[in-house]
Amino acid sequence: MKYLRVKDPTEMVVFFKTDLREGADEEAYGATSRRMHEIVEAMPGFIGMKTYSSEDGDEVFIARFKDEASLEAWRLEPEHLEVQRRGREEFYRHFWVQVCKVTRQYEFWAEGK
Amino acid sequence: MKYLRVKDPTEMVVFFKTDLREGADEEAYGATSRRMHEIVEAMPGFIGMKTYSSEDGDEVFIARFKDEASLEAWRLEPEHLEVQRRGREEFYRHFWVQVCKVTRQYEFWAEGK
């Protein structure tokens, strides 16, 4: 049996739910998303991101960063700032963002690892 | 255009990933899970929980509580404590828990709501 507790976790988790506007330019939106992925994946402290869905049709995008500083660097990245503006002005009808700080993290294995 | 920022958010989000042991009693595990759902759903401050999957097969259970106190009450609920012990001793080969505190939350609508 092994129990591992992360000491002083720093990870940040971002939830992002979006609804595109009727008539939004989906091609431009797709290209913009791909460009944002390209940039964020090269940023120090970026851990990963993925879209998750529940059985009842809830869909949420989850991104993880090593710490507040790396998330803040991404939030303020110049191309990303411009895309955030386009998100509000061109693409989204609605979005919801929740930023969380990991406060406890642990892992358990029934057999020693 | 409407932008709504949650002032002083208190919400807690728990991620939970599990792997059952080979030979675990799946019937007992199912009954235990249902019982835990029943209890947690009646607890003050419980917001909701759902299983999410990504396209590449990652599966995660996400639970939300109104604040640290309500999450702590659930963590220390007597039947739940006993089930946590059974989880380690009987059911799980491995699990991973990440507890997060919401630090920022906002929502946007392109048209006034």
Short mmCIF file of C-alpha atoms in Angstrom, two decimals:
data_model
loop_
_atom_site.label_atom_id
_atom_site.label_comp_id
_atom_site.label_asym_id
_atom_site.label_seq_id
_atom_site.Cartn_x
_atom_site.Cartn_y
_atom_site.Cartn_z
CA MET A 1 0.00 0.00 0.00
CA LYS A 2 1.37 3.37 -0.91
CA TYR A 3 -0.01 6.80 -0.26
CA LEU A 4 1.58 9.82 -1.82
CA ARG A 5 0.66 13.36 -0.88
CA VAL A 6 1.86 16.28 -2.99
CA LYS A 7 3.55 18.80 -0.73
CA ASP A 8 2.53 22.43 -1.23
CA PRO A 9 0.78 21.95 -4.57
CA THR A 10 0.93 24.91 -6.98
CA GLU A 11 -1.05 23.63 -9.96
CA MET A 12 -3.81 25.75 -11.47
CA VAL A 13 -6.83 24.29 -13.25
CA VAL A 14 -9.01 26.29 -15.64
CA PHE A 15 -12.52 25.24 -16.66
CA PHE A 16 -13.89 26.83 -19.80
CA LYS A 17 -17.37 26.37 -21.28
CA THR A 18 -18.35 28.17 -24.43
CA ASP A 19 -21.27 28.64 -26.81
CA LEU A 20 -20.54 29.97 -30.26
CA ARG A 21 -22.71 32.70 -31.67
CA GLU A 22 -25.16 31.94 -34.44
CA GLY A 23 -23.43 32.85 -37.65
CA ALA A 24 -19.93 32.88 -36.11
CA ASP A 25 -17.21 32.21 -38.69
CA GLU A 26 -16.40 28.63 -37.75
CA GLU A 27 -13.45 28.43 -40.06
CA ALA A 28 -11.83 31.49 -38.49
CA TYR A 29 -12.71 30.13 -35.05
CA GLY A 30 -11.08 26.76 -35.82
CA ALA A 31 -7.93 28.40 -37.18
CA THR A 32 -7.75 30.69 -34.15
CA SER A 33 -8.16 27.76 -31.75
CA ARG A 34 -5.39 25.84 -33.46
CA ARG A 35 -3.09 28.86 -33.28
CA MET A 36 -3.84 29.29 -29.55
CA HIS A 37 -3.04 25.60 -28.95
CA GLU A 38 0.23 26.04 -30.78
CA ILE A 39 1.22 29.00 -28.61
CA VAL A 40 0.09 27.65 -25.25
CA GLU A 41 1.78 24.30 -25.80
CA ALA A 42 5.10 26.07 -26.12
CA MET A 43 4.66 28.11 -22.94
CA PRO A 44 6.71 27.20 -19.85
CA GLY A 45 4.52 25.73 -17.13
CA PHE A 46 1.74 24.63 -19.45
CA ILE A 47 0.74 21.08 -18.44
CA GLY A 48 -2.06 20.13 -20.79
CA MET A 49 -5.63 20.69 -21.89
CA LYS A 50 -8.46 18.53 -23.02
CA THR A 51 -12.19 18.62 -23.70
CA TYR A 52 -14.36 16.42 -21.48
CA SER A 53 -18.01 15.48 -21.83
CA SER A 54 -20.49 13.97 -19.42
CA GLU A 55 -23.11 11.41 -20.40
CA ASP A 56 -25.87 14.02 -20.13
CA GLY A 57 -24.18 16.25 -22.69
CA ASP A 58 -22.27 18.73 -20.53
CA GLU A 59 -19.02 19.70 -22.26
CA VAL A 60 -16.08 21.41 -20.59
CA PHE A 61 -12.59 22.30 -21.62
CA ILE A 62 -9.99 21.83 -18.86
CA ALA A 63 -6.49 23.33 -18.97
CA ARG A 64 -3.73 22.89 -16.41
CA PHE A 65 -0.73 25.03 -15.58
CA LYS A 66 2.18 24.47 -13.24
CA ASP A 67 1.49 27.56 -11.14
CA GLU A 68 -0.18 30.97 -11.03
CA ALA A 69 2.74 32.68 -12.79
CA SER A 70 2.58 30.40 -15.84
CA LEU A 71 -1.21 30.76 -16.07
CA GLU A 72 -0.88 34.54 -15.76
CA ALA A 73 1.76 34.58 -18.52
CA TRP A 74 -0.69 32.75 -20.78
CA ARG A 75 -3.58 35.04 -19.86
CA LEU A 76 -1.48 38.06 -20.83
CA GLU A 77 0.21 36.58 -23.89
CA PRO A 78 -0.26 39.30 -26.59
CA GLU A 79 -1.78 37.11 -29.35
CA HIS A 80 -4.01 35.46 -26.76
CA LEU A 81 -5.22 38.84 -25.44
CA GLU A 82 -6.22 39.80 -28.97
CA VAL A 83 -8.04 36.47 -29.39
CA GLN A 84 -9.84 36.99 -26.08
CA ARG A 85 -11.15 40.26 -27.50
CA ARG A 86 -12.25 38.51 -30.71
CA GLY A 87 -13.92 35.83 -28.59
CA ARG A 88 -16.09 38.46 -26.94
CA GLU A 89 -16.69 40.50 -30.09
CA GLU A 90 -16.97 37.86 -32.82
CA PHE A 91 -17.15 34.26 -31.70
CA TYR A 92 -18.96 33.64 -28.42
CA ARG A 93 -22.55 34.06 -27.49
CA HIS A 94 -21.71 32.96 -23.96
CA PHE A 95 -18.76 31.64 -21.99
CA TRP A 96 -18.02 30.62 -18.44
CA VAL A 97 -14.56 30.49 -16.90
CA GLN A 98 -13.57 29.07 -13.57
CA VAL A 99 -9.97 29.30 -12.39
CA CYS A 100 -8.95 27.03 -9.51
CA LYS A 101 -5.88 26.53 -7.39
CA VAL A 102 -5.03 23.00 -6.30
CA THR A 103 -5.00 22.91 -2.50
CA ARG A 104 -4.54 19.18 -1.86
CA GLN A 105 -3.47 16.30 -4.05
CA TYR A 106 -2.86 12.69 -3.25
CA GLU A 107 -2.56 9.35 -4.87
CA PHE A 108 -2.95 5.82 -3.66
CA TRP A 109 -1.69 2.46 -4.89
CA ALA A 110 -2.85 -0.78 -3.31
CA GLU A 111 0.53 -2.30 -4.05
CA GLY A 112 3.88 -0.59 -3.59
CA LYS A 113 5.05 1.28 -6.62
CA MET B 1 -22.72 42.60 -23.77
CA LYS B 2 -22.65 41.48 -20.19
CA TYR B 3 -19.73 40.41 -18.06
CA LEU B 4 -20.30 38.94 -14.65
CA ARG B 5 -17.52 38.32 -12.18
CA VAL B 6 -18.15 36.23 -9.06
CA LYS B 7 -16.98 38.22 -6.06
CA ASP B 8 -14.86 36.29 -3.54
CA PRO B 9 -15.64 32.79 -4.87
CA THR B 10 -15.68 30.01 -2.28
CA GLU B 11 -16.47 26.96 -4.42
CA MET B 12 -14.36 23.82 -4.10
CA VAL B 13 -13.86 21.34 -6.93
CA VAL B 14 -12.69 17.76 -6.41
CA PHE B 15 -11.24 15.59 -9.17
CA PHE B 16 -11.24 11.87 -8.54
CA LYS B 17 -9.80 9.16 -10.80
CA THR B 18 -9.99 5.54 -9.78
CA ASP B 19 -8.99 2.06 -10.93
CA LEU B 20 -10.76 -0.87 -9.39
CA ARG B 21 -8.74 -3.81 -8.24
CA GLU B 22 -8.84 -7.05 -10.18
CA GLY B 23 -11.37 -9.24 -8.44
CA ALA B 24 -13.01 -6.36 -6.55
CA ASP B 25 -16.63 -7.08 -5.61
CA GLU B 26 -18.32 -4.89 -8.23
CA GLU B 27 -21.76 -5.44 -6.78
CA ALA B 28 -20.68 -4.24 -3.35
CA TYR B 29 -18.81 -1.37 -4.99
CA GLY B 30 -21.93 -0.32 -6.94
CA ALA B 31 -24.15 -0.46 -3.86
CA THR B 32 -21.58 1.52 -1.87
CA SER B 33 -21.33 4.18 -4.57
CA ARG B 34 -25.09 4.55 -4.71
CA ARG B 35 -25.24 4.90 -0.93
CA MET B 36 -22.52 7.57 -0.99
CA HIS B 37 -24.42 9.51 -3.68
CA GLU B 38 -27.53 9.35 -1.53
CA ILE B 39 -25.70 10.77 1.48
CA VAL B 40 -23.70 13.46 -0.29
CA GLU B 41 -26.73 14.73 -2.21
CA ALA B 42 -28.45 15.47 1.08
CA MET B 43 -25.47 17.37 2.53
CA PRO B 44 -25.68 21.16 2.84
CA GLY B 45 -23.34 22.87 0.40
CA PHE B 46 -23.12 19.95 -2.02
CA ILE B 47 -23.49 21.37 -5.55
CA GLY B 48 -23.21 18.37 -7.84
CA MET B 49 -21.03 15.64 -9.26
CA LYS B 50 -20.61 14.00 -12.61
CA THR B 51 -18.30 11.69 -14.53
CA TYR B 52 -16.58 13.20 -17.55
CA SER B 53 -14.62 11.50 -20.32
CA SER B 54 -12.25 12.83 -22.92
CA GLU B 55 -12.08 11.54 -26.49
CA ASP B 56 -8.80 9.78 -25.78
CA GLY B 57 -10.34 7.74 -22.97
CA ASP B 58 -9.41 9.71 -19.88
CA GLU B 59 -12.20 9.47 -17.29
CA VAL B 60 -12.60 11.72 -14.28
CA PHE B 61 -15.20 12.22 -11.64
CA ILE B 62 -15.78 15.87 -10.67
CA ALA B 63 -17.61 16.96 -7.52
CA ARG B 64 -18.39 20.51 -6.43
CA PHE B 65 -19.10 21.97 -3.01
CA LYS B 66 -20.17 25.44 -1.95
CA ASP B 67 -17.13 26.00 0.27
CA GLU B 68 -14.33 24.38 2.26
CA ALA B 69 -16.57 23.74 5.27
CA SER B 70 -19.13 21.73 3.29
CA LEU B 71 -16.41 19.71 1.57
CA GLU B 72 -14.75 19.05 4.93
CA ALA B 73 -18.10 17.92 6.39
CA TRP B 74 -18.41 15.42 3.55
CA ARG B 75 -14.81 14.21 3.93
CA LEU B 76 -15.44 13.51 7.61
CA GLU B 77 -18.98 12.12 7.31
CA PRO B 78 -18.87 8.85 9.34
CA GLU B 79 -20.27 6.46 6.71
CA HIS B 80 -18.07 8.09 4.10
CA LEU B 81 -14.95 7.69 6.30
CA GLU B 82 -15.71 3.98 6.58
CA VAL B 83 -16.17 3.74 2.80
CA GLN B 84 -12.88 5.57 2.26
CA ARG B 85 -11.23 2.83 4.32
CA ARG B 86 -12.99 0.13 2.28
CA GLY B 87 -11.88 1.91 -0.90
CA ARG B 88 -8.24 1.56 0.13
CA GLU B 89 -8.58 -1.95 1.57
CA GLU B 90 -11.06 -3.63 -0.78
CA PHE B 91 -11.98 -1.74 -3.93
CA TYR B 92 -9.22 0.37 -5.46
CA ARG B 93 -5.97 -0.62 -7.06
CA HIS B 94 -5.18 3.05 -7.56
CA PHE B 95 -6.80 6.42 -7.10
CA TRP B 96 -5.86 10.04 -7.59
CA VAL B 97 -7.54 12.96 -5.85
CA GLN B 98 -7.08 16.63 -6.53
CA VAL B 99 -8.89 19.20 -4.40
CA CYS B 100 -9.10 22.74 -5.79
CA LYS B 101 -10.35 26.07 -4.59
CA VAL B 102 -11.97 28.39 -7.11
CA THR B 103 -9.99 31.63 -7.19
CA ARG B 104 -11.68 33.46 -10.09
CA GLN B 105 -14.92 32.90 -11.92
CA TYR B 106 -16.60 34.90 -14.63
CA GLU B 107 -19.22 34.60 -17.26
CA PHE B 108 -19.91 36.48 -20.45
CA TRP B 109 -23.00 36.96 -22.61
CA ALA B 110 -22.83 38.70 -25.96
CA GLU B 111 -26.31 40.05 -25.40
CA GLY B 112 -27.70 41.48 -22.17
CA LYS B 113 -29.31 38.89 -19.96
#
